[in-house]
PDB file of C-alpha atoms in Angstrom:
ATOM      1  CA  MET A   1    -159.218  -7.582  78.427  1.00 41.00           C
ATOM      2  CA  LEU A   2    -155.595  -6.855  79.399  1.00 44.00           C
ATOM      3  CA  LYS A   3    -153.606  -9.327  81.529  1.00 43.00           C
ATOM      4  CA  ILE A   4    -150.156  -9.105  83.082  1.00 46.00           C
ATOM      5  CA  THR A   5    -148.134 -11.663  81.338  1.00 47.00           C
ATOM      6  CA  GLU A   6    -144.361 -12.345  81.236  1.00 48.00           C
ATOM      7  CA  PHE A   7    -144.290  -9.891  78.343  1.00 48.00           C
ATOM      8  CA  GLY A   8    -145.873  -7.004  80.219  1.00 51.00           C
ATOM      9  CA  THR A   9    -149.503  -5.833  79.804  1.00 47.00           C
ATOM     10  CA  ILE A  10    -150.893  -7.123  76.597  1.00 46.00           C
ATOM     11  CA  PRO A  11    -154.069  -8.941  75.607  1.00 47.00           C
ATOM     12  CA  TYR A  12    -153.371 -12.517  76.771  1.00 46.00           C
ATOM     13  CA  SER A  13    -155.234 -13.932  73.671  1.00 48.00           C
ATOM     14  CA  CYS A  14    -152.777 -12.129  71.458  1.00 49.00           C
ATOM     15  CA  LEU A  15    -150.086 -14.581  72.521  1.00 50.00           C
ATOM     16  CA  PHE A  16    -151.868 -17.329  70.715  1.00 49.00           C
ATOM     17  CA  ARG A  17    -153.911 -15.873  67.854  1.00 51.00           C
ATOM     18  CA  PRO A  18    -152.935 -13.122  65.440  1.00 52.00           C
ATOM     19  CA  VAL A  19    -155.625 -10.396  65.533  1.00 51.00           C
ATOM     20  CA  THR A  20    -155.985  -8.925  62.105  1.00 51.00           C
ATOM     21  CA  ASP A  21    -157.761  -5.774  60.947  1.00 53.00           C
ATOM     22  CA  GLN A  22    -160.227  -7.113  58.424  1.00 52.00           C
ATOM     23  CA  SER A  23    -160.109  -3.930  56.296  1.00 57.00           C
ATOM     24  CA  SER A  24    -156.395  -3.776  55.989  1.00 59.00           C
ATOM     25  CA  GLY A  25    -155.271  -7.381  56.810  1.00 59.00           C
ATOM     26  CA  SER A  26    -152.556  -6.018  59.129  1.00 61.00           C
ATOM     27  CA  VAL A  27    -151.595  -8.031  62.182  1.00 59.00           C
ATOM     28  CA  ASP A  28    -152.095  -6.524  65.619  1.00 61.00           C
ATOM     29  CA  PRO A  29    -148.659  -5.225  66.857  1.00 64.00           C
ATOM     30  CA  SER A  30    -149.155  -6.658  70.325  1.00 61.00           C
ATOM     31  CA  TYR A  31    -149.386 -10.188  68.841  1.00 58.00           C
ATOM     32  CA  ALA A  32    -146.257  -9.638  66.758  1.00 62.00           C
ATOM     33  CA  VAL A  33    -144.247  -8.439  69.738  1.00 64.00           C
ATOM     34  CA  ALA A  34    -145.524 -11.180  72.163  1.00 62.00           C
ATOM     35  CA  SER A  35    -144.998 -13.846  69.502  1.00 61.00           C
ATOM     36  CA  ALA A  36    -141.334 -12.572  68.872  1.00 61.00           C
ATOM     37  CA  LEU A  37    -140.523 -12.448  72.518  1.00 62.00           C
ATOM     38  CA  TYR A  38    -142.003 -15.957  73.134  1.00 59.00           C
ATOM     39  CA  ARG A  39    -140.048 -17.331  70.175  1.00 56.00           C
ATOM     40  CA  LEU A  40    -136.795 -15.879  71.466  1.00 57.00           C
ATOM     41  CA  ALA A  41    -137.155 -17.870  74.709  1.00 57.00           C
ATOM     42  CA  GLU A  42    -137.754 -21.115  72.896  1.00 49.00           C
ATOM     43  CA  PRO A  43    -135.134 -23.886  73.262  1.00 48.00           C
ATOM     44  CA  GLU A  44    -133.320 -25.123  70.307  1.00 65.00           C
ATOM     45  CA  ASP A  45    -133.597 -28.584  68.800  1.00 88.00           C
ATOM     46  CA  MET A  46    -137.080 -29.525  69.954  1.00 95.00           C
ATOM     47  CA  ARG A  47    -138.705 -32.826  69.179  1.00 97.00           C
ATOM     48  CA  VAL A  48    -142.352 -33.807  69.096  1.00 98.00           C
ATOM     49  CA  LYS A  49    -143.642 -37.269  69.937  1.00 98.00           C
ATOM     50  CA  PHE A  50    -147.137 -38.138  68.781  1.00 98.00           C
ATOM     51  CA  ASP A  51    -149.042 -41.215  70.031  1.00 98.00           C
ATOM     52  CA  ARG A  52    -151.419 -41.822  67.153  1.00 98.00           C
ATOM     53  CA  ASP A  53    -153.185 -44.626  68.938  1.00 97.00           C
ATOM     54  CA  THR A  54    -154.203 -42.146  71.712  1.00 98.00           C
ATOM     55  CA  CYS A  55    -155.473 -39.643  69.129  1.00 98.00           C
ATOM     56  CA  VAL A  56    -159.268 -39.280  69.035  1.00 97.00           C
ATOM     57  CA  GLY A  57    -159.455 -37.138  65.885  1.00 97.00           C
ATOM     58  CA  MET A  58    -160.462 -33.773  67.249  1.00 96.00           C
ATOM     59  CA  PHE A  59    -157.931 -32.161  64.897  1.00 97.00           C
ATOM     60  CA  GLN A  60    -157.195 -29.242  67.171  1.00 96.00           C
ATOM     61  CA  CYS A  61    -153.501 -29.888  66.512  1.00 96.00           C
ATOM     62  CA  VAL A  62    -154.151 -29.480  62.737  1.00 96.00           C
ATOM     63  CA  ALA A  63    -155.438 -25.981  63.402  1.00 94.00           C
ATOM     64  CA  GLU A  64    -152.358 -24.980  65.369  1.00 95.00           C
ATOM     65  CA  TRP A  65    -149.365 -26.475  63.598  1.00 96.00           C
ATOM     66  CA  ASP A  66    -148.977 -27.206  59.879  1.00 95.00           C
ATOM     67  CA  ALA A  67    -146.986 -30.431  60.530  1.00 97.00           C
ATOM     68  CA  PHE A  68    -150.279 -32.117  61.527  1.00 98.00           C
ATOM     69  CA  GLU A  69    -152.760 -33.111  58.933  1.00 97.00           C
ATOM     70  CA  LYS A  70    -156.240 -34.788  58.962  1.00 97.00           C
ATOM     71  CA  ASP A  71    -156.539 -38.454  57.982  1.00 97.00           C
ATOM     72  CA  LEU A  72    -160.242 -38.651  57.540  1.00 96.00           C
ATOM     73  CA  ASN A  73    -160.100 -42.255  56.579  1.00 97.00           C
ATOM     74  CA  ASP A  74    -158.730 -43.331  60.080  1.00 96.00           C
ATOM     75  CA  GLY A  75    -160.270 -40.353  61.959  1.00 97.00           C
ATOM     76  CA  LYS A  76    -156.963 -39.433  63.340  1.00 97.00           C
ATOM     77  CA  ALA A  77    -154.217 -36.774  62.770  1.00 98.00           C
ATOM     78  CA  ASP A  78    -150.977 -37.614  61.005  1.00 98.00           C
ATOM     79  CA  LEU A  79    -147.522 -35.996  61.750  1.00 98.00           C
ATOM     80  CA  ARG A  80    -145.882 -35.175  58.471  1.00 97.00           C
ATOM     81  CA  GLY A  81    -142.273 -36.037  58.005  1.00 96.00           C
ATOM     82  CA  SER A  82    -142.233 -38.132  61.279  1.00 97.00           C
ATOM     83  CA  GLU A  83    -140.716 -41.542  61.764  1.00 97.00           C
ATOM     84  CA  GLU A  84    -142.300 -44.328  63.719  1.00 97.00           C
ATOM     85  CA  GLU A  85    -140.358 -44.727  66.995  1.00 96.00           C
ATOM     86  CA  ASP A  86    -142.573 -47.494  68.415  1.00 96.00           C
ATOM     87  CA  GLU A  87    -145.845 -48.993  67.293  1.00 96.00           C
ATOM     88  CA  GLY A  88    -148.172 -46.035  66.805  1.00 96.00           C
ATOM     89  CA  VAL A  89    -145.709 -43.489  68.199  1.00 98.00           C
ATOM     90  CA  PHE A  90    -144.218 -41.037  65.771  1.00 98.00           C
ATOM     91  CA  VAL A  91    -141.409 -38.437  66.228  1.00 98.00           C
ATOM     92  CA  VAL A  92    -140.120 -35.510  64.328  1.00 98.00           C
ATOM     93  CA  ASP A  93    -137.683 -32.723  64.855  1.00 97.00           C
ATOM     94  CA  VAL A  94    -139.361 -29.257  65.107  1.00 96.00           C
ATOM     95  CA  PRO A  95    -138.074 -26.923  62.339  1.00 94.00           C
ATOM     96  CA  ASP A  96    -136.547 -23.624  63.493  1.00 90.00           C
ATOM     97  CA  GLY A  97    -139.251 -20.962  64.038  1.00 89.00           C
ATOM     98  CA  GLU A  98    -141.966 -23.452  64.588  1.00 93.00           C
ATOM     99  CA  GLU A  99    -141.436 -24.209  68.266  1.00 92.00           C
ATOM    100  CA  PHE A 100    -144.256 -22.011  69.386  1.00 92.00           C
ATOM    101  CA  ASP A 101    -146.777 -23.770  67.103  1.00 94.00           C
ATOM    102  CA  ALA A 102    -145.527 -27.291  68.087  1.00 96.00           C
ATOM    103  CA  LYS A 103    -145.905 -26.539  71.774  1.00 95.00           C
ATOM    104  CA  PHE A 104    -149.415 -24.990  71.250  1.00 94.00           C
ATOM    105  CA  ALA A 105    -150.457 -28.024  69.249  1.00 96.00           C
ATOM    106  CA  ALA A 106    -149.473 -30.213  72.219  1.00 97.00           C
ATOM    107  CA  ARG A 107    -151.335 -27.948  74.606  1.00 96.00           C
ATOM    108  CA  VAL A 108    -154.644 -28.125  72.813  1.00 96.00           C
ATOM    109  CA  CYS A 109    -154.671 -31.886  72.362  1.00 97.00           C
ATOM    110  CA  PRO A 110    -157.661 -32.970  74.471  1.00 96.00           C
ATOM    111  CA  VAL A 111    -156.113 -36.506  75.145  1.00 97.00           C
ATOM    112  CA  ASP A 112    -152.443 -35.511  75.573  1.00 97.00           C
ATOM    113  CA  ALA A 113    -151.307 -37.542  72.507  1.00 98.00           C
ATOM    114  CA  ILE A 114    -148.626 -34.884  71.719  1.00 98.00           C
ATOM    115  CA  GLU A 115    -145.482 -34.355  73.812  1.00 98.00           C
ATOM    116  CA  VAL A 116    -142.741 -31.840  73.155  1.00 97.00           C
ATOM    117  CA  TYR A 117    -139.147 -32.361  74.270  1.00 97.00           C
ATOM    118  CA  ASP A 118    -136.176 -29.974  74.420  1.00 94.00           C
ATOM    119  CA  ASP A 119    -132.727 -30.785  73.227  1.00 90.00           C
ATOM    120  CA  ASP A 120    -131.854 -32.250  76.609  1.00 90.00           C
ATOM    121  CA  GLY A 121    -134.611 -34.801  76.349  1.00 93.00           C
ATOM    122  CA  GLU A 122    -136.722 -33.069  78.970  1.00 94.00           C
ATOM    123  CA  GLN A 123    -140.499 -32.915  78.333  1.00 95.00           C
ATOM    124  CA  VAL A 124    -141.534 -29.242  78.022  1.00 94.00           C
ATOM    125  CA  VAL A 125    -145.227 -29.961  77.113  1.00 93.00           C
TER     126      VAL A 125
END
């Protein structure tokens, strides 16, 4: 189904998931265009704040951004390369080119344990 988005008329789902042709393994061009346009609009120097105590271990963030990994012993996600800012709250700078993935990981968290901030300190997700 096509939807009007800020990128024009493209499948809305293509903004978030690459659609590949199983036989050739090629990525749907509408995803590539939408993803590239979205990434161009991303602010620089983003930061992620992760409240591990709030995490309930659904691991949806792990599926969306490689910076998150499963900790099956604790039943919670871990944010790789992060520093503990407060007790149970971890922060990490988002590497260039990973802003889209970081924001989507925050959007899919069912308990809002992930927040994304821009370089001005404003929360964007």
